[in-house]
Amino acid sequence: MSKRLFTLIQALLVLGAAGQVHAKNTTYEVYERGRYVGTTSMPADRYSGMAGRLNATGLTLKPKVDPAAAAARREAAERKQEQWRRENEQRRIAAQQKQEQWKREFERRREAAERKQEQWKRENEQRRI
């Protein structure tokens, strides 16, 4: 076998392997009428809607859960929930501070109005005298 032919075969094998790696096969658990049958793998980019089409035939394809990926998704969800909790707490504190500010302003306006009324009462009393 010539060196060029051997190099060409190697290049084709590498390119073929790169295509398979790029395809990112998805593994599914196969159930037939609710009974576990086995697993299957298919390229995710080529047969993305296959699981939905097969579900109507009595065969059910459920994506196989990778424990590491599931743990990572769970941790990401927990981080997001914690972030939402912090944001909600900040909004609650800001709303509470705003409400207290409004109460103080209301009290100042009420006290100013009462002082004004008292002043008017004194002025009316002095006019009567």
mmCIF file of N, CA and C in Angstrom:
data_model
loop_
_atom_site.group_PDB
_atom_site.id
_atom_site.type_symbol
_atom_site.label_atom_id
_atom_site.label_comp_id
_atom_site.label_asym_id
_atom_site.label_seq_id
_atom_site.Cartn_x
_atom_site.Cartn_y
_atom_site.Cartn_z
ATOM 1 N N MET A 1 0.855 -1.165 0.000
ATOM 2 C CA MET A 1 0.000 0.000 0.000
ATOM 3 C C MET A 1 0.906 1.235 0.000
ATOM 4 N N SER A 2 0.599 2.150 -0.867
ATOM 5 C CA SER A 2 1.460 3.329 -0.962
ATOM 6 C C SER A 2 1.246 4.240 0.239
ATOM 7 N N LYS A 3 2.216 5.067 0.477
ATOM 8 C CA LYS A 3 2.172 5.976 1.622
ATOM 9 C C LYS A 3 1.053 7.003 1.444
ATOM 10 N N ARG A 4 0.833 7.475 0.223
ATOM 11 C CA ARG A 4 -0.231 8.448 -0.032
ATOM 12 C C ARG A 4 -1.609 7.843 0.228
ATOM 13 N N LEU A 5 -1.821 6.646 -0.211
ATOM 14 C CA LEU A 5 -3.100 5.982 0.005
ATOM 15 C C LEU A 5 -3.343 5.761 1.496
ATOM 16 N N PHE A 6 -2.311 5.339 2.193
ATOM 17 C CA PHE A 6 -2.422 5.123 3.634
ATOM 18 C C PHE A 6 -2.738 6.441 4.346
ATOM 19 N N THR A 7 -2.098 7.531 3.947
ATOM 20 C CA THR A 7 -2.358 8.847 4.537
ATOM 21 C C THR A 7 -3.782 9.293 4.230
ATOM 22 N N LEU A 8 -4.243 9.039 3.010
ATOM 23 C CA LEU A 8 -5.606 9.394 2.629
ATOM 24 C C LEU A 8 -6.626 8.628 3.470
ATOM 25 N N ILE A 9 -6.398 7.347 3.675
ATOM 26 C CA ILE A 9 -7.301 6.528 4.502
ATOM 27 C C ILE A 9 -7.314 7.048 5.933
ATOM 28 N N GLN A 10 -6.135 7.375 6.463
ATOM 29 C CA GLN A 10 -6.072 7.912 7.824
ATOM 30 C C GLN A 10 -6.847 9.224 7.923
ATOM 31 N N ALA A 11 -6.670 10.091 6.927
ATOM 32 C CA ALA A 11 -7.372 11.374 6.936
ATOM 33 C C ALA A 11 -8.879 11.164 6.891
ATOM 34 N N LEU A 12 -9.335 10.241 6.061
ATOM 35 C CA LEU A 12 -10.768 9.966 5.980
ATOM 36 C C LEU A 12 -11.304 9.401 7.290
ATOM 37 N N LEU A 13 -10.539 8.526 7.926
ATOM 38 C CA LEU A 13 -10.965 7.977 9.216
ATOM 39 C C LEU A 13 -11.054 9.069 10.274
ATOM 40 N N VAL A 14 -10.068 9.960 10.285
ATOM 41 C CA VAL A 14 -10.094 11.058 11.259
ATOM 42 C C VAL A 14 -11.294 11.958 11.001
ATOM 43 N N LEU A 15 -11.537 12.294 9.732
ATOM 44 C CA LEU A 15 -12.690 13.142 9.416
ATOM 45 C C LEU A 15 -14.004 12.448 9.755
ATOM 46 N N GLY A 16 -14.090 11.162 9.505
ATOM 47 C CA GLY A 16 -15.294 10.411 9.857
ATOM 48 C C GLY A 16 -15.517 10.383 11.352
ATOM 49 N N ALA A 17 -14.452 10.195 12.105
ATOM 50 C CA ALA A 17 -14.569 10.196 13.570
ATOM 51 C C ALA A 17 -14.949 11.575 14.072
ATOM 52 N N ALA A 18 -14.399 12.617 13.451
ATOM 53 C CA ALA A 18 -14.740 13.979 13.865
ATOM 54 C C ALA A 18 -16.215 14.255 13.623
ATOM 55 N N GLY A 19 -16.753 13.732 12.522
ATOM 56 C CA GLY A 19 -18.175 13.915 12.253
ATOM 57 C C GLY A 19 -19.039 13.234 13.292
ATOM 58 N N GLN A 20 -18.629 12.053 13.734
ATOM 59 C CA GLN A 20 -19.398 11.348 14.756
ATOM 60 C C GLN A 20 -19.325 12.073 16.087
ATOM 61 N N VAL A 21 -18.155 12.606 16.408
ATOM 62 C CA VAL A 21 -18.028 13.346 17.667
ATOM 63 C C VAL A 21 -18.882 14.599 17.606
ATOM 64 N N HIS A 22 -18.883 15.242 16.442
ATOM 65 C CA HIS A 22 -19.664 16.464 16.294
ATOM 66 C C HIS A 22 -21.167 16.185 16.347
ATOM 67 N N ALA A 23 -21.574 14.993 15.919
ATOM 68 C CA ALA A 23 -22.998 14.652 15.873
ATOM 69 C C ALA A 23 -23.604 14.569 17.263
ATOM 70 N N LYS A 24 -22.808 14.297 18.272
ATOM 71 C CA LYS A 24 -23.292 14.208 19.655
ATOM 72 C C LYS A 24 -24.501 13.287 19.746
ATOM 73 N N ASN A 25 -24.247 12.026 19.664
ATOM 74 C CA ASN A 25 -25.324 11.042 19.754
ATOM 75 C C ASN A 25 -26.067 11.190 21.072
ATOM 76 N N THR A 26 -27.362 11.022 21.005
ATOM 77 C CA THR A 26 -28.204 11.050 22.189
ATOM 78 C C THR A 26 -28.670 9.631 22.467
ATOM 79 N N THR A 27 -28.545 9.212 23.706
ATOM 80 C CA THR A 27 -28.971 7.870 24.099
ATOM 81 C C THR A 27 -30.369 7.955 24.695
ATOM 82 N N TYR A 28 -31.240 7.071 24.231
ATOM 83 C CA TYR A 28 -32.620 7.024 24.709
ATOM 84 C C TYR A 28 -32.885 5.669 25.342
ATOM 85 N N GLU A 29 -33.721 5.661 26.369
ATOM 86 C CA GLU A 29 -34.241 4.412 26.920
ATOM 87 C C GLU A 29 -35.531 4.108 26.165
ATOM 88 N N VAL A 30 -35.673 2.879 25.688
ATOM 89 C CA VAL A 30 -36.826 2.503 24.863
ATOM 90 C C VAL A 30 -37.806 1.706 25.720
ATOM 91 N N TYR A 31 -39.074 2.116 25.687
ATOM 92 C CA TYR A 31 -40.149 1.426 26.393
ATOM 93 C C TYR A 31 -41.209 1.059 25.370
ATOM 94 N N GLU A 32 -41.724 -0.166 25.496
ATOM 95 C CA GLU A 32 -42.817 -0.593 24.631
ATOM 96 C C GLU A 32 -44.039 -0.803 25.509
ATOM 97 N N ARG A 33 -45.034 0.050 25.316
ATOM 98 C CA ARG A 33 -46.254 0.033 26.119
ATOM 99 C C ARG A 33 -45.942 0.033 27.616
ATOM 100 N N GLY A 34 -44.974 0.871 28.002
ATOM 101 C CA GLY A 34 -44.614 1.031 29.403
ATOM 102 C C GLY A 34 -43.589 0.051 29.922
ATOM 103 N N ARG A 35 -43.241 -0.978 29.144
ATOM 104 C CA ARG A 35 -42.278 -1.988 29.584
ATOM 105 C C ARG A 35 -40.916 -1.655 28.993
ATOM 106 N N TYR A 36 -39.889 -1.654 29.846
ATOM 107 C CA TYR A 36 -38.540 -1.315 29.404
ATOM 108 C C TYR A 36 -38.039 -2.359 28.416
ATOM 109 N N VAL A 37 -37.508 -1.905 27.279
ATOM 110 C CA VAL A 37 -36.999 -2.798 26.244
ATOM 111 C C VAL A 37 -35.480 -2.723 26.174
ATOM 112 N N GLY A 38 -34.923 -1.535 26.192
ATOM 113 C CA GLY A 38 -33.477 -1.375 26.087
ATOM 114 C C GLY A 38 -33.123 0.072 25.819
ATOM 115 N N THR A 39 -31.939 0.270 25.252
ATOM 116 C CA THR A 39 -31.498 1.620 24.928
ATOM 117 C C THR A 39 -31.139 1.698 23.453
ATOM 118 N N THR A 40 -31.164 2.894 22.929
ATOM 119 C CA THR A 40 -30.743 3.145 21.559
ATOM 120 C C THR A 40 -30.064 4.500 21.512
ATOM 121 N N SER A 41 -29.185 4.664 20.548
ATOM 122 C CA SER A 41 -28.506 5.946 20.349
ATOM 123 C C SER A 41 -28.726 6.400 18.925
ATOM 124 N N MET A 42 -28.862 7.688 18.757
ATOM 125 C CA MET A 42 -28.996 8.254 17.417
ATOM 126 C C MET A 42 -28.440 9.665 17.435
ATOM 127 N N PRO A 43 -27.989 10.148 16.277
ATOM 128 C CA PRO A 43 -27.459 11.514 16.216
ATOM 129 C C PRO A 43 -28.545 12.523 16.577
ATOM 130 N N ALA A 44 -28.238 13.378 17.513
ATOM 131 C CA ALA A 44 -29.234 14.327 17.998
ATOM 132 C C ALA A 44 -29.616 15.352 16.940
ATOM 133 N N ASP A 45 -28.653 15.752 16.113
ATOM 134 C CA ASP A 45 -28.967 16.778 15.128
ATOM 135 C C ASP A 45 -29.741 16.229 13.934
ATOM 136 N N ARG A 46 -29.652 14.947 13.671
ATOM 137 C CA ARG A 46 -30.308 14.374 12.496
ATOM 138 C C ARG A 46 -31.731 13.908 12.810
ATOM 139 N N TYR A 47 -31.948 13.300 13.962
ATOM 140 C CA TYR A 47 -33.260 12.731 14.300
ATOM 141 C C TYR A 47 -33.824 13.412 15.543
ATOM 142 N N SER A 48 -33.838 14.732 15.549
ATOM 143 C CA SER A 48 -34.260 15.450 16.749
ATOM 144 C C SER A 48 -35.735 15.221 17.080
ATOM 145 N N GLY A 49 -36.599 15.018 16.086
ATOM 146 C CA GLY A 49 -38.023 14.829 16.347
ATOM 147 C C GLY A 49 -38.453 13.378 16.381
ATOM 148 N N MET A 50 -37.520 12.456 16.313
ATOM 149 C CA MET A 50 -37.844 11.028 16.250
ATOM 150 C C MET A 50 -38.572 10.569 17.515
ATOM 151 N N ALA A 51 -38.137 11.025 18.668
ATOM 152 C CA ALA A 51 -38.750 10.566 19.919
ATOM 153 C C ALA A 51 -40.225 10.928 19.953
ATOM 154 N N GLY A 52 -40.569 12.130 19.538
ATOM 155 C CA GLY A 52 -41.963 12.547 19.530
ATOM 156 C C GLY A 52 -42.808 11.746 18.561
ATOM 157 N N ARG A 53 -42.253 11.416 17.397
ATOM 158 C CA ARG A 53 -43.013 10.645 16.408
ATOM 159 C C ARG A 53 -43.221 9.205 16.859
ATOM 160 N N LEU A 54 -42.233 8.629 17.524
ATOM 161 C CA LEU A 54 -42.367 7.241 17.967
ATOM 162 C C LEU A 54 -43.288 7.101 19.169
ATOM 163 N N ASN A 55 -43.445 8.146 19.958
ATOM 164 C CA ASN A 55 -44.282 8.050 21.151
ATOM 165 C C ASN A 55 -45.725 7.699 20.801
ATOM 166 N N ALA A 56 -46.180 8.047 19.610
ATOM 167 C CA ALA A 56 -47.560 7.762 19.212
ATOM 168 C C ALA A 56 -47.745 6.322 18.749
ATOM 169 N N THR A 57 -46.676 5.561 18.580
ATOM 170 C CA THR A 57 -46.776 4.197 18.055
ATOM 171 C C THR A 57 -46.777 3.135 19.146
ATOM 172 N N GLY A 58 -46.711 3.539 20.400
ATOM 173 C CA GLY A 58 -46.616 2.560 21.485
ATOM 174 C C GLY A 58 -45.202 2.426 21.988
ATOM 175 N N LEU A 59 -44.252 2.874 21.187
ATOM 176 C CA LEU A 59 -42.864 2.923 21.642
ATOM 177 C C LEU A 59 -42.618 4.290 22.267
ATOM 178 N N THR A 60 -41.960 4.289 23.383
ATOM 179 C CA THR A 60 -41.643 5.542 24.056
ATOM 180 C C THR A 60 -40.140 5.659 24.173
ATOM 181 N N LEU A 61 -39.619 6.785 23.750
ATOM 182 C CA LEU A 61 -38.193 7.066 23.884
ATOM 183 C C LEU A 61 -38.024 8.162 24.925
ATOM 184 N N LYS A 62 -37.303 7.842 25.975
ATOM 185 C CA LYS A 62 -37.005 8.836 26.999
ATOM 186 C C LYS A 62 -35.500 9.056 27.008
ATOM 187 N N PRO A 63 -35.064 10.307 26.959
ATOM 188 C CA PRO A 63 -33.621 10.548 26.983
ATOM 189 C C PRO A 63 -33.001 9.951 28.247
ATOM 190 N N LYS A 64 -31.905 9.247 28.058
ATOM 191 C CA LYS A 64 -31.227 8.636 29.193
ATOM 192 C C LYS A 64 -30.551 9.743 29.990
ATOM 193 N N VAL A 65 -30.748 9.711 31.278
ATOM 194 C CA VAL A 65 -30.229 10.762 32.139
ATOM 195 C C VAL A 65 -28.824 10.395 32.589
ATOM 196 N N ASP A 66 -27.894 11.271 32.268
ATOM 197 C CA ASP A 66 -26.521 11.110 32.731
ATOM 198 C C ASP A 66 -26.458 11.664 34.156
ATOM 199 N N PRO A 67 -26.054 10.861 35.148
ATOM 200 C CA PRO A 67 -26.057 11.344 36.534
ATOM 201 C C PRO A 67 -25.244 12.617 36.733
ATOM 202 N N ALA A 68 -24.114 12.725 36.055
ATOM 203 C CA ALA A 68 -23.295 13.930 36.209
ATOM 204 C C ALA A 68 -24.017 15.144 35.628
ATOM 205 N N ALA A 69 -24.647 14.953 34.467
ATOM 206 C CA ALA A 69 -25.373 16.058 33.847
ATOM 207 C C ALA A 69 -26.593 16.435 34.688
ATOM 208 N N ALA A 70 -27.267 15.429 35.240
ATOM 209 C CA ALA A 70 -28.432 15.710 36.083
ATOM 210 C C ALA A 70 -28.009 16.475 37.329
ATOM 211 N N ALA A 71 -26.891 16.085 37.926
ATOM 212 C CA ALA A 71 -26.393 16.792 39.109
ATOM 213 C C ALA A 71 -26.022 18.229 38.752
ATOM 214 N N ALA A 72 -25.401 18.406 37.602
ATOM 215 C CA ALA A 72 -25.031 19.757 37.172
ATOM 216 C C ALA A 72 -26.273 20.609 36.934
ATOM 217 N N ARG A 73 -27.312 20.014 36.297
ATOM 218 C CA ARG A 73 -28.556 20.759 36.074
ATOM 219 C C ARG A 73 -29.225 21.106 37.398
ATOM 220 N N ARG A 74 -29.218 20.152 38.340
ATOM 221 C CA ARG A 74 -29.822 20.400 39.647
ATOM 222 C C ARG A 74 -29.085 21.526 40.374
ATOM 223 N N GLU A 75 -27.746 21.493 40.337
ATOM 224 C CA GLU A 75 -26.966 22.547 40.989
ATOM 225 C C GLU A 75 -27.221 23.902 40.332
ATOM 226 N N ALA A 76 -27.324 23.914 39.005
ATOM 227 C CA ALA A 76 -27.609 25.171 38.305
ATOM 228 C C ALA A 76 -28.987 25.698 38.698
ATOM 229 N N ALA A 77 -29.963 24.796 38.804
ATOM 230 C CA ALA A 77 -31.311 25.210 39.207
ATOM 231 C C ALA A 77 -31.311 25.742 40.637
ATOM 232 N N GLU A 78 -30.554 25.091 41.520
ATOM 233 C CA GLU A 78 -30.476 25.563 42.903
ATOM 234 C C GLU A 78 -29.808 26.933 42.975
ATOM 235 N N ARG A 79 -28.756 27.136 42.168
ATOM 236 C CA ARG A 79 -28.103 28.449 42.143
ATOM 237 C C ARG A 79 -29.072 29.515 41.650
ATOM 238 N N LYS A 80 -29.851 29.173 40.632
ATOM 239 C CA LYS A 80 -30.820 30.128 40.092
ATOM 240 C C LYS A 80 -31.893 30.448 41.132
ATOM 241 N N GLN A 81 -32.376 29.407 41.833
ATOM 242 C CA GLN A 81 -33.371 29.644 42.879
ATOM 243 C C GLN A 81 -32.799 30.520 43.986
ATOM 244 N N GLU A 82 -31.555 30.292 44.363
ATOM 245 C CA GLU A 82 -30.922 31.106 45.402
ATOM 246 C C GLU A 82 -30.791 32.552 44.931
ATOM 247 N N GLN A 83 -30.449 32.722 43.667
ATOM 248 C CA GLN A 83 -30.355 34.076 43.114
ATOM 249 C C GLN A 83 -31.727 34.746 43.151
ATOM 250 N N TRP A 84 -32.779 34.007 42.755
ATOM 251 C CA TRP A 84 -34.135 34.562 42.805
ATOM 252 C C TRP A 84 -34.523 34.920 44.230
ATOM 253 N N ARG A 85 -34.158 34.058 45.196
ATOM 254 C CA ARG A 85 -34.466 34.360 46.602
ATOM 255 C C ARG A 85 -33.789 35.656 47.036
ATOM 256 N N ARG A 86 -32.503 35.805 46.667
ATOM 257 C CA ARG A 86 -31.783 37.030 47.037
ATOM 258 C C ARG A 86 -32.431 38.256 46.396
ATOM 259 N N GLU A 87 -32.782 38.143 45.105
ATOM 260 C CA GLU A 87 -33.423 39.270 44.423
ATOM 261 C C GLU A 87 -34.770 39.597 45.053
ATOM 262 N N ASN A 88 -35.557 38.576 45.388
ATOM 263 C CA ASN A 88 -36.853 38.805 46.036
ATOM 264 C C ASN A 88 -36.667 39.467 47.392
ATOM 265 N N GLU A 89 -35.654 39.026 48.139
ATOM 266 C CA GLU A 89 -35.384 39.619 49.450
ATOM 267 C C GLU A 89 -34.985 41.088 49.290
ATOM 268 N N GLN A 90 -34.161 41.379 48.297
ATOM 269 C CA GLN A 90 -33.766 42.768 48.056
ATOM 270 C C GLN A 90 -34.972 43.615 47.665
ATOM 271 N N ARG A 91 -35.852 43.063 46.815
ATOM 272 C CA ARG A 91 -37.059 43.804 46.431
ATOM 273 C C ARG A 91 -37.967 44.024 47.636
ATOM 274 N N ARG A 92 -38.083 42.999 48.484
ATOM 275 C CA ARG A 92 -38.936 43.129 49.667
ATOM 276 C C ARG A 92 -38.395 44.204 50.600
ATOM 277 N N ILE A 93 -37.077 44.197 50.814
ATOM 278 C CA ILE A 93 -36.461 45.196 51.691
ATOM 279 C C ILE A 93 -36.641 46.593 51.110
ATOM 280 N N ALA A 94 -36.431 46.735 49.797
ATOM 281 C CA ALA A 94 -36.599 48.045 49.154
ATOM 282 C C ALA A 94 -38.044 48.524 49.273
ATOM 283 N N ALA A 95 -39.006 47.617 49.076
ATOM 284 C CA ALA A 95 -40.418 47.990 49.187
ATOM 285 C C ALA A 95 -40.757 48.384 50.620
ATOM 286 N N GLN A 96 -40.203 47.662 51.580
ATOM 287 C CA GLN A 96 -40.460 47.978 52.984
ATOM 288 C C GLN A 96 -39.873 49.347 53.339
ATOM 289 N N GLN A 97 -38.671 49.637 52.861
ATOM 290 C CA GLN A 97 -38.067 50.939 53.122
ATOM 291 C C GLN A 97 -38.891 52.053 52.485
ATOM 292 N N LYS A 98 -39.379 51.815 51.267
ATOM 293 C CA LYS A 98 -40.208 52.808 50.582
ATOM 294 C C LYS A 98 -41.499 53.046 51.355
ATOM 295 N N GLN A 99 -42.093 51.958 51.862
ATOM 296 C CA GLN A 99 -43.329 52.090 52.628
ATOM 297 C C GLN A 99 -43.080 52.885 53.912
ATOM 298 N N GLU A 100 -41.969 52.614 54.582
ATOM 299 C CA GLU A 100 -41.641 53.367 55.794
ATOM 300 C C GLU A 100 -41.401 54.839 55.470
ATOM 301 N N GLN A 101 -40.758 55.107 54.341
ATOM 302 C CA GLN A 101 -40.536 56.489 53.916
ATOM 303 C C GLN A 101 -41.874 57.184 53.677
ATOM 304 N N TRP A 102 -42.808 56.496 53.005
ATOM 305 C CA TRP A 102 -44.126 57.077 52.765
ATOM 306 C C TRP A 102 -44.848 57.350 54.080
ATOM 307 N N LYS A 103 -44.723 56.438 55.053
ATOM 308 C CA LYS A 103 -45.361 56.652 56.360
ATOM 309 C C LYS A 103 -44.785 57.884 57.041
ATOM 310 N N ARG A 104 -43.450 58.040 56.993
ATOM 311 C CA ARG A 104 -42.826 59.212 57.623
ATOM 312 C C ARG A 104 -43.286 60.501 56.937
ATOM 313 N N GLU A 105 -43.331 60.486 55.604
ATOM 314 C CA GLU A 105 -43.801 61.673 54.877
ATOM 315 C C GLU A 105 -45.256 61.979 55.212
ATOM 316 N N PHE A 106 -46.081 60.940 55.316
ATOM 317 C CA PHE A 106 -47.483 61.138 55.672
ATOM 318 C C PHE A 106 -47.587 61.754 57.062
ATOM 319 N N GLU A 107 -46.795 61.239 58.004
ATOM 320 C CA GLU A 107 -46.822 61.779 59.371
ATOM 321 C C GLU A 107 -46.385 63.242 59.384
ATOM 322 N N ARG A 108 -45.340 63.570 58.627
ATOM 323 C CA ARG A 108 -44.886 64.969 58.576
ATOM 324 C C ARG A 108 -45.972 65.867 57.998
ATOM 325 N N ARG A 109 -46.610 65.423 56.925
ATOM 326 C CA ARG A 109 -47.676 66.231 56.328
ATOM 327 C C ARG A 109 -48.862 66.368 57.283
ATOM 328 N N ARG A 110 -49.194 65.269 57.978
ATOM 329 C CA ARG A 110 -50.317 65.317 58.924
ATOM 330 C C ARG A 110 -50.010 66.269 60.074
ATOM 331 N N GLU A 111 -48.780 66.166 60.603
ATOM 332 C CA GLU A 111 -48.394 67.059 61.701
ATOM 333 C C GLU A 111 -48.373 68.513 61.241
ATOM 334 N N ALA A 112 -47.900 68.767 60.019
ATOM 335 C CA ALA A 112 -47.894 70.133 59.486
ATOM 336 C C ALA A 112 -49.323 70.638 59.336
ATOM 337 N N ALA A 113 -50.227 69.780 58.865
ATOM 338 C CA ALA A 113 -51.630 70.179 58.714
ATOM 339 C C ALA A 113 -52.251 70.462 60.076
ATOM 340 N N GLU A 114 -51.936 69.651 61.092
ATOM 341 C CA GLU A 114 -52.474 69.883 62.439
ATOM 342 C C GLU A 114 -51.940 71.198 63.004
ATOM 343 N N ARG A 115 -50.645 71.468 62.789
ATOM 344 C CA ARG A 115 -50.084 72.741 63.266
ATOM 345 C C ARG A 115 -50.777 73.917 62.585
ATOM 346 N N LYS A 116 -51.024 73.784 61.284
ATOM 347 C CA LYS A 116 -51.698 74.840 60.535
ATOM 348 C C LYS A 116 -53.104 75.052 61.086
ATOM 349 N N GLN A 117 -53.833 73.951 61.368
ATOM 350 C CA GLN A 117 -55.181 74.072 61.929
ATOM 351 C C GLN A 117 -55.142 74.744 63.297
ATOM 352 N N GLU A 118 -54.172 74.363 64.128
ATOM 353 C CA GLU A 118 -54.043 74.981 65.455
ATOM 354 C C GLU A 118 -53.746 76.473 65.319
ATOM 355 N N GLN A 119 -52.900 76.811 64.361
ATOM 356 C CA GLN A 119 -52.582 78.223 64.140
ATOM 357 C C GLN A 119 -53.833 78.981 63.720
ATOM 358 N N TRP A 120 -54.629 78.389 62.805
ATOM 359 C CA TRP A 120 -55.849 79.050 62.362
ATOM 360 C C TRP A 120 -56.833 79.198 63.524
ATOM 361 N N LYS A 121 -56.910 78.182 64.388
ATOM 362 C CA LYS A 121 -57.801 78.265 65.550
ATOM 363 C C LYS A 121 -57.370 79.406 66.463
ATOM 364 N N ARG A 122 -56.062 79.522 66.725
ATOM 365 C CA ARG A 122 -55.568 80.607 67.586
ATOM 366 C C ARG A 122 -55.859 81.968 66.962
ATOM 367 N N GLU A 123 -55.644 82.067 65.632
ATOM 368 C CA GLU A 123 -55.914 83.339 64.958
ATOM 369 C C GLU A 123 -57.394 83.688 65.035
ATOM 370 N N ASN A 124 -58.264 82.703 64.876
ATOM 371 C CA ASN A 124 -59.709 82.946 64.979
ATOM 372 C C ASN A 124 -60.082 83.367 66.392
ATOM 373 N N GLU A 125 -59.475 82.731 67.397
ATOM 374 C CA GLU A 125 -59.760 83.083 68.794
ATOM 375 C C GLU A 125 -59.312 84.514 69.074
ATOM 376 N N GLN A 126 -58.166 84.899 68.545
ATOM 377 C CA GLN A 126 -57.664 86.252 68.788
ATOM 378 C C GLN A 126 -58.547 87.287 68.092
ATOM 379 N N ARG A 127 -59.090 86.957 66.943
ATOM 380 C CA ARG A 127 -59.982 87.884 66.250
ATOM 381 C C ARG A 127 -61.273 88.081 67.031
ATOM 382 N N ARG A 128 -61.730 87.045 67.679
ATOM 383 C CA ARG A 128 -62.976 87.135 68.452
ATOM 384 C C ARG A 128 -62.776 87.989 69.696
ATOM 385 N N ILE A 129 -61.606 88.001 70.215
ATOM 386 C CA ILE A 129 -61.367 88.731 71.467
ATOM 387 C C ILE A 129 -61.261 90.200 71.232
#
